[in-house]
Amino acid sequence: IAGITQAPTSQILAAGRRMTLRCTQDMRHNAMYWYRQDLGLGLRLIHYSNTAGTTGKGEVPDGYSVSRANTDDFPLTLASAVPSQTSVYFCASSDGLSGANVLTFGAGSRLTVL
Amino acid sequence: GQNIDQPTEMTATEGAIVQINCTYQTSGFNGLFWYQQHAGEAPTFLSYNVLDGLEEKGRFSSFLSRSKGYSYLLLKELQMKDSASYLCAVRGSNYQLIWGAGTKLIIKP
């Protein structure tokens, strides 16, 4: 593993189903993030974690939950998927929040909810 | 509200120079970032500005004016591989990034 690994790469899901997107980083970064990217819109923050054991809500948290049991893993769960959650989901990490701390992104998970 | 504006799409010729503008209105300012995103791929970091002025990094330069809420990304000697979307993002008062919708740059031979 080098950087951030997301799984699955792509998934088609029936509405109402539960889905967990996995994210693992090997850079020992403190902060991790989940974004969604939709055509014509900027990346929107769903949830974030400043350090293991803590999480926070971003701009569009409804319908999503996260956990941060350890430094490396930050799964995103859709409890009951709806078609409006069709999107490309990016996990990212950074060494900290302030200054020039750069986000490193995973390759993305394309989710289609029918 | 908080807002990041950048053009939706730009077209330029291989070998030429292009300037991509970004204007922002945010509550607080803790730095401005430019990222490059090729189609179907993850965004990758290009540049960071926190003080006014120009930051140069090879063929790419980024400028910031905090008083005007304005930045631009300058790409010189354009290559076909520069065809991508360019994302402007501002770190606001809560230290989270606010993202523009991105500028799709099309390079023609």
CSV table of C-alpha atoms in Angstrom, one decimal:
chain,number,residue,atom,x,y,z
A,1,ILE,CA,0.0,0.0,0.0
A,2,ALA,CA,1.3,3.4,-0.9
A,3,GLY,CA,-0.8,6.4,0.1
A,4,ILE,CA,-4.5,5.9,0.4
A,5,THR,CA,-6.5,2.9,-0.7
A,6,GLN,CA,-10.2,3.0,-1.3
A,7,ALA,CA,-12.6,0.1,-1.9
A,8,PRO,CA,-14.6,-0.6,-3.8
A,9,THR,CA,-13.6,1.2,-7.0
A,10,SER,CA,-17.1,1.1,-8.3
A,11,GLN,CA,-20.4,-0.2,-7.0
A,12,ILE,CA,-24.0,-0.2,-8.1
A,13,LEU,CA,-26.4,-0.4,-5.2
A,14,ALA,CA,-30.2,-0.7,-4.8
A,15,ALA,CA,-31.9,2.1,-2.9
A,16,GLY,CA,-32.4,1.2,0.8
A,17,ARG,CA,-29.3,-1.0,1.0
A,18,ARG,CA,-26.5,-0.4,3.5
A,19,MET,CA,-23.1,0.3,2.1
A,20,THR,CA,-19.6,0.9,3.6
A,21,LEU,CA,-16.9,2.5,1.6
A,22,ARG,CA,-13.5,1.6,2.9
A,23,CYS,CA,-10.4,3.9,3.2
A,24,THR,CA,-7.0,3.0,4.5
A,25,GLN,CA,-3.9,5.2,4.6
A,26,ASP,CA,-0.3,4.2,5.3
A,27,MET,CA,1.2,7.7,5.8
A,28,ARG,CA,0.4,7.9,9.5
A,29,HIS,CA,-1.6,11.1,8.8
A,30,ASN,CA,-3.6,12.5,11.7
A,31,ALA,CA,-6.5,14.0,9.7
A,32,MET,CA,-8.8,12.1,7.3
A,33,TYR,CA,-11.7,13.3,5.2
A,34,TRP,CA,-14.5,12.0,3.1
A,35,TYR,CA,-15.7,14.1,0.1
A,36,ARG,CA,-18.2,13.6,-2.6
A,37,GLN,CA,-17.8,15.1,-6.1
A,38,ASP,CA,-20.7,15.8,-8.3
A,39,LEU,CA,-20.7,17.3,-11.8
A,40,GLY,CA,-20.7,21.1,-11.7
A,41,LEU,CA,-20.1,21.2,-8.0
A,42,GLY,CA,-17.0,21.5,-6.0
A,43,LEU,CA,-15.8,18.8,-3.7
A,44,ARG,CA,-18.1,18.7,-0.7
A,45,LEU,CA,-17.0,17.6,2.8
A,46,ILE,CA,-19.1,14.8,4.3
A,47,HIS,CA,-17.3,14.0,7.5
A,48,TYR,CA,-13.8,14.4,8.8
A,49,SER,CA,-11.5,13.2,11.6
A,50,ASN,CA,-8.8,15.3,13.1
A,51,THR,CA,-7.2,12.4,14.9
A,52,ALA,CA,-8.0,8.8,15.8
A,53,GLY,CA,-11.0,8.5,18.1
A,54,THR,CA,-12.6,11.8,16.9
A,55,THR,CA,-15.0,12.7,14.1
A,56,GLY,CA,-16.8,15.8,12.9
A,57,LYS,CA,-19.6,16.7,10.5
A,58,GLY,CA,-18.8,18.5,7.3
A,59,GLU,CA,-21.0,20.3,4.8
A,60,VAL,CA,-23.2,17.4,3.8
A,61,PRO,CA,-23.3,14.8,6.5
A,62,ASP,CA,-26.9,13.7,6.4
A,63,GLY,CA,-27.3,10.0,5.5
A,64,TYR,CA,-23.7,9.2,6.2
A,65,SER,CA,-21.7,8.0,9.2
A,66,VAL,CA,-18.0,7.5,9.9
A,67,SER,CA,-15.8,6.0,12.5
A,68,ARG,CA,-12.1,6.4,13.3
A,69,ALA,CA,-11.0,3.5,15.5
A,70,ASN,CA,-7.4,3.8,14.6
A,71,THR,CA,-5.0,6.1,12.6
A,72,ASP,CA,-5.1,4.2,9.4
A,73,ASP,CA,-8.8,3.4,8.7
A,74,PHE,CA,-11.7,5.7,8.1
A,75,PRO,CA,-14.8,3.9,6.7
A,76,LEU,CA,-17.9,5.8,5.4
A,77,THR,CA,-21.2,4.1,5.8
A,78,LEU,CA,-24.5,4.8,4.0
A,79,ALA,CA,-27.1,3.4,6.4
A,80,SER,CA,-29.9,3.3,3.8
A,81,ALA,CA,-28.8,4.5,0.3
A,82,VAL,CA,-30.9,6.9,-1.7
A,83,PRO,CA,-30.5,7.9,-5.4
A,84,SER,CA,-29.2,11.4,-4.5
A,85,GLN,CA,-26.2,9.7,-3.0
A,86,THR,CA,-25.0,8.6,-6.4
A,87,SER,CA,-21.6,10.3,-6.7
A,88,VAL,CA,-17.9,9.8,-6.7
A,89,TYR,CA,-16.5,9.6,-3.2
A,90,PHE,CA,-13.0,10.6,-2.3
A,91,CYS,CA,-11.2,9.8,0.9
A,92,ALA,CA,-8.3,12.1,1.7
A,93,SER,CA,-5.7,12.6,4.5
A,94,SER,CA,-3.4,15.2,5.7
A,95,ASP,CA,-0.7,15.5,8.4
A,96,GLY,CA,-2.6,18.3,10.1
A,97,LEU,CA,-5.1,21.0,9.6
A,98,SER,CA,-3.3,24.2,9.5
A,99,GLY,CA,-0.8,25.9,7.3
A,100,ALA,CA,0.3,24.3,4.1
A,101,ASN,CA,-0.8,20.8,5.1
A,102,VAL,CA,-1.6,19.2,1.7
A,103,LEU,CA,-4.4,16.7,1.2
A,104,THR,CA,-3.6,13.4,-0.4
A,105,PHE,CA,-6.5,11.7,-2.1
A,106,GLY,CA,-7.5,8.1,-2.7
A,107,ALA,CA,-8.4,7.1,-6.3
A,108,GLY,CA,-12.1,7.4,-5.5
A,109,SER,CA,-15.2,5.2,-5.3
A,110,ARG,CA,-17.9,5.6,-7.9
A,111,LEU,CA,-21.3,4.8,-6.3
A,112,THR,CA,-24.5,4.4,-8.2
A,113,VAL,CA,-27.8,4.1,-6.3
A,114,LEU,CA,-30.7,2.9,-8.3
B,1,GLY,CA,-22.1,32.7,2.5
B,2,GLN,CA,-18.9,31.2,1.4
B,3,ASN,CA,-18.1,31.1,-2.3
B,4,ILE,CA,-15.4,30.1,-4.7
B,5,ASP,CA,-15.8,31.1,-8.4
B,6,GLN,CA,-13.7,29.9,-11.3
B,7,PRO,CA,-14.5,29.6,-15.0
B,8,THR,CA,-16.2,26.3,-16.0
B,9,GLU,CA,-14.1,25.6,-19.1
B,10,MET,CA,-11.1,27.1,-21.0
B,11,THR,CA,-9.4,26.2,-24.2
B,12,ALA,CA,-5.7,26.8,-25.1
B,13,THR,CA,-3.2,25.8,-27.6
B,14,GLU,CA,-0.2,23.5,-27.1
B,15,GLY,CA,2.9,25.6,-26.3
B,16,ALA,CA,0.9,28.6,-25.2
B,17,ILE,CA,0.3,30.2,-21.8
B,18,VAL,CA,-3.1,30.1,-20.0
B,19,GLN,CA,-4.3,31.9,-16.8
B,20,ILE,CA,-7.0,30.3,-14.7
B,21,ASN,CA,-8.7,32.8,-12.3
B,22,CYS,CA,-10.3,32.1,-8.9
B,23,THR,CA,-12.2,34.6,-6.8
B,24,TYR,CA,-13.3,33.8,-3.3
B,25,GLN,CA,-15.5,35.0,-0.4
B,26,THR,CA,-14.9,33.1,2.7
B,27,SER,CA,-15.2,33.5,6.5
B,28,GLY,CA,-11.5,33.6,7.4
B,29,PHE,CA,-8.5,32.8,5.2
B,30,ASN,CA,-5.8,30.3,6.0
B,31,GLY,CA,-4.3,29.7,2.6
B,32,LEU,CA,-5.3,28.9,-1.0
B,33,PHE,CA,-4.6,25.7,-2.9
B,34,TRP,CA,-4.6,24.7,-6.5
B,35,TYR,CA,-5.1,21.0,-7.4
B,36,GLN,CA,-5.0,19.3,-10.7
B,37,GLN,CA,-7.5,16.5,-11.5
B,38,HIS,CA,-7.3,14.4,-14.7
B,39,ALA,CA,-10.6,12.8,-15.8
B,40,GLY,CA,-11.4,9.8,-13.7
B,41,GLU,CA,-8.6,10.4,-11.3
B,42,ALA,CA,-8.0,11.9,-7.9
B,43,PRO,CA,-7.0,15.5,-7.4
B,44,THR,CA,-3.3,16.1,-6.9
B,45,PHE,CA,-1.6,19.1,-5.2
B,46,LEU,CA,-0.1,21.8,-7.4
B,47,SER,CA,0.5,24.9,-5.3
B,48,TYR,CA,-0.2,26.7,-2.0
B,49,ASN,CA,-0.3,30.5,-1.4
B,50,VAL,CA,-0.9,32.1,2.0
B,51,LEU,CA,0.9,35.5,1.5
B,52,ASP,CA,0.3,37.9,-1.4
B,53,GLY,CA,2.4,37.5,-4.4
B,54,LEU,CA,3.6,34.9,-6.9
B,55,GLU,CA,4.8,31.4,-6.2
B,56,GLU,CA,6.6,29.7,-9.1
B,57,LYS,CA,7.1,26.0,-9.5
B,58,GLY,CA,8.5,25.0,-12.9
B,59,ARG,CA,5.9,25.7,-15.7
B,60,PHE,CA,3.2,26.5,-13.1
B,61,SER,CA,2.9,29.7,-11.1
B,62,SER,CA,0.2,30.8,-8.6
B,63,PHE,CA,-0.6,34.3,-7.6
B,64,LEU,CA,-2.6,35.5,-4.6
B,65,SER,CA,-4.1,38.9,-3.6
B,66,ARG,CA,-5.9,38.6,-0.3
B,67,SER,CA,-7.3,42.1,-0.3
B,68,LYS,CA,-9.0,41.3,-3.6
B,69,GLY,CA,-10.0,37.8,-2.8
B,70,TYR,CA,-8.3,36.7,-6.0
B,71,SER,CA,-5.9,34.1,-7.2
B,72,TYR,CA,-4.7,32.8,-10.5
B,73,LEU,CA,-2.9,29.7,-11.8
B,74,LEU,CA,-0.6,30.4,-14.7
B,75,LEU,CA,0.5,27.5,-16.9
B,76,LYS,CA,3.3,28.1,-19.4
B,77,GLU,CA,4.5,26.0,-22.4
B,78,LEU,CA,1.3,24.0,-22.4
B,79,GLN,CA,1.5,20.3,-23.1
B,80,MET,CA,-1.3,18.0,-24.0
B,81,LYS,CA,-0.9,16.2,-20.7
B,82,ASP,CA,-2.0,19.5,-19.0
B,83,SER,CA,-5.5,18.8,-20.2
B,84,ALA,CA,-7.3,18.4,-16.9
B,85,SER,CA,-9.6,20.1,-14.4
B,86,TYR,CA,-7.9,22.7,-12.1
B,87,LEU,CA,-9.5,23.1,-8.6
B,88,CYS,CA,-9.2,26.2,-6.5
B,89,ALA,CA,-9.7,25.7,-2.7
B,90,VAL,CA,-9.5,28.0,0.2
B,91,ARG,CA,-8.8,27.0,3.8
B,92,GLY,CA,-11.4,29.0,5.9
B,93,SER,CA,-11.6,30.0,9.5
B,94,ASN,CA,-12.4,26.4,10.7
B,95,TYR,CA,-9.4,25.2,8.7
B,96,GLN,CA,-11.5,23.1,6.4
B,97,LEU,CA,-11.1,23.5,2.7
B,98,ILE,CA,-13.8,25.2,0.6
B,99,TRP,CA,-13.6,24.0,-3.1
B,100,GLY,CA,-14.5,25.7,-6.3
B,101,ALA,CA,-16.3,23.6,-9.0
B,102,GLY,CA,-13.1,23.4,-11.0
B,103,THR,CA,-12.0,24.7,-14.5
B,104,LYS,CA,-11.8,22.2,-17.2
B,105,LEU,CA,-8.8,23.0,-19.4
B,106,ILE,CA,-8.8,21.7,-23.0
B,107,ILE,CA,-5.5,21.8,-24.8
B,108,LYS,CA,-5.6,21.7,-28.6
B,109,PRO,CA,-2.6,20.9,-30.9
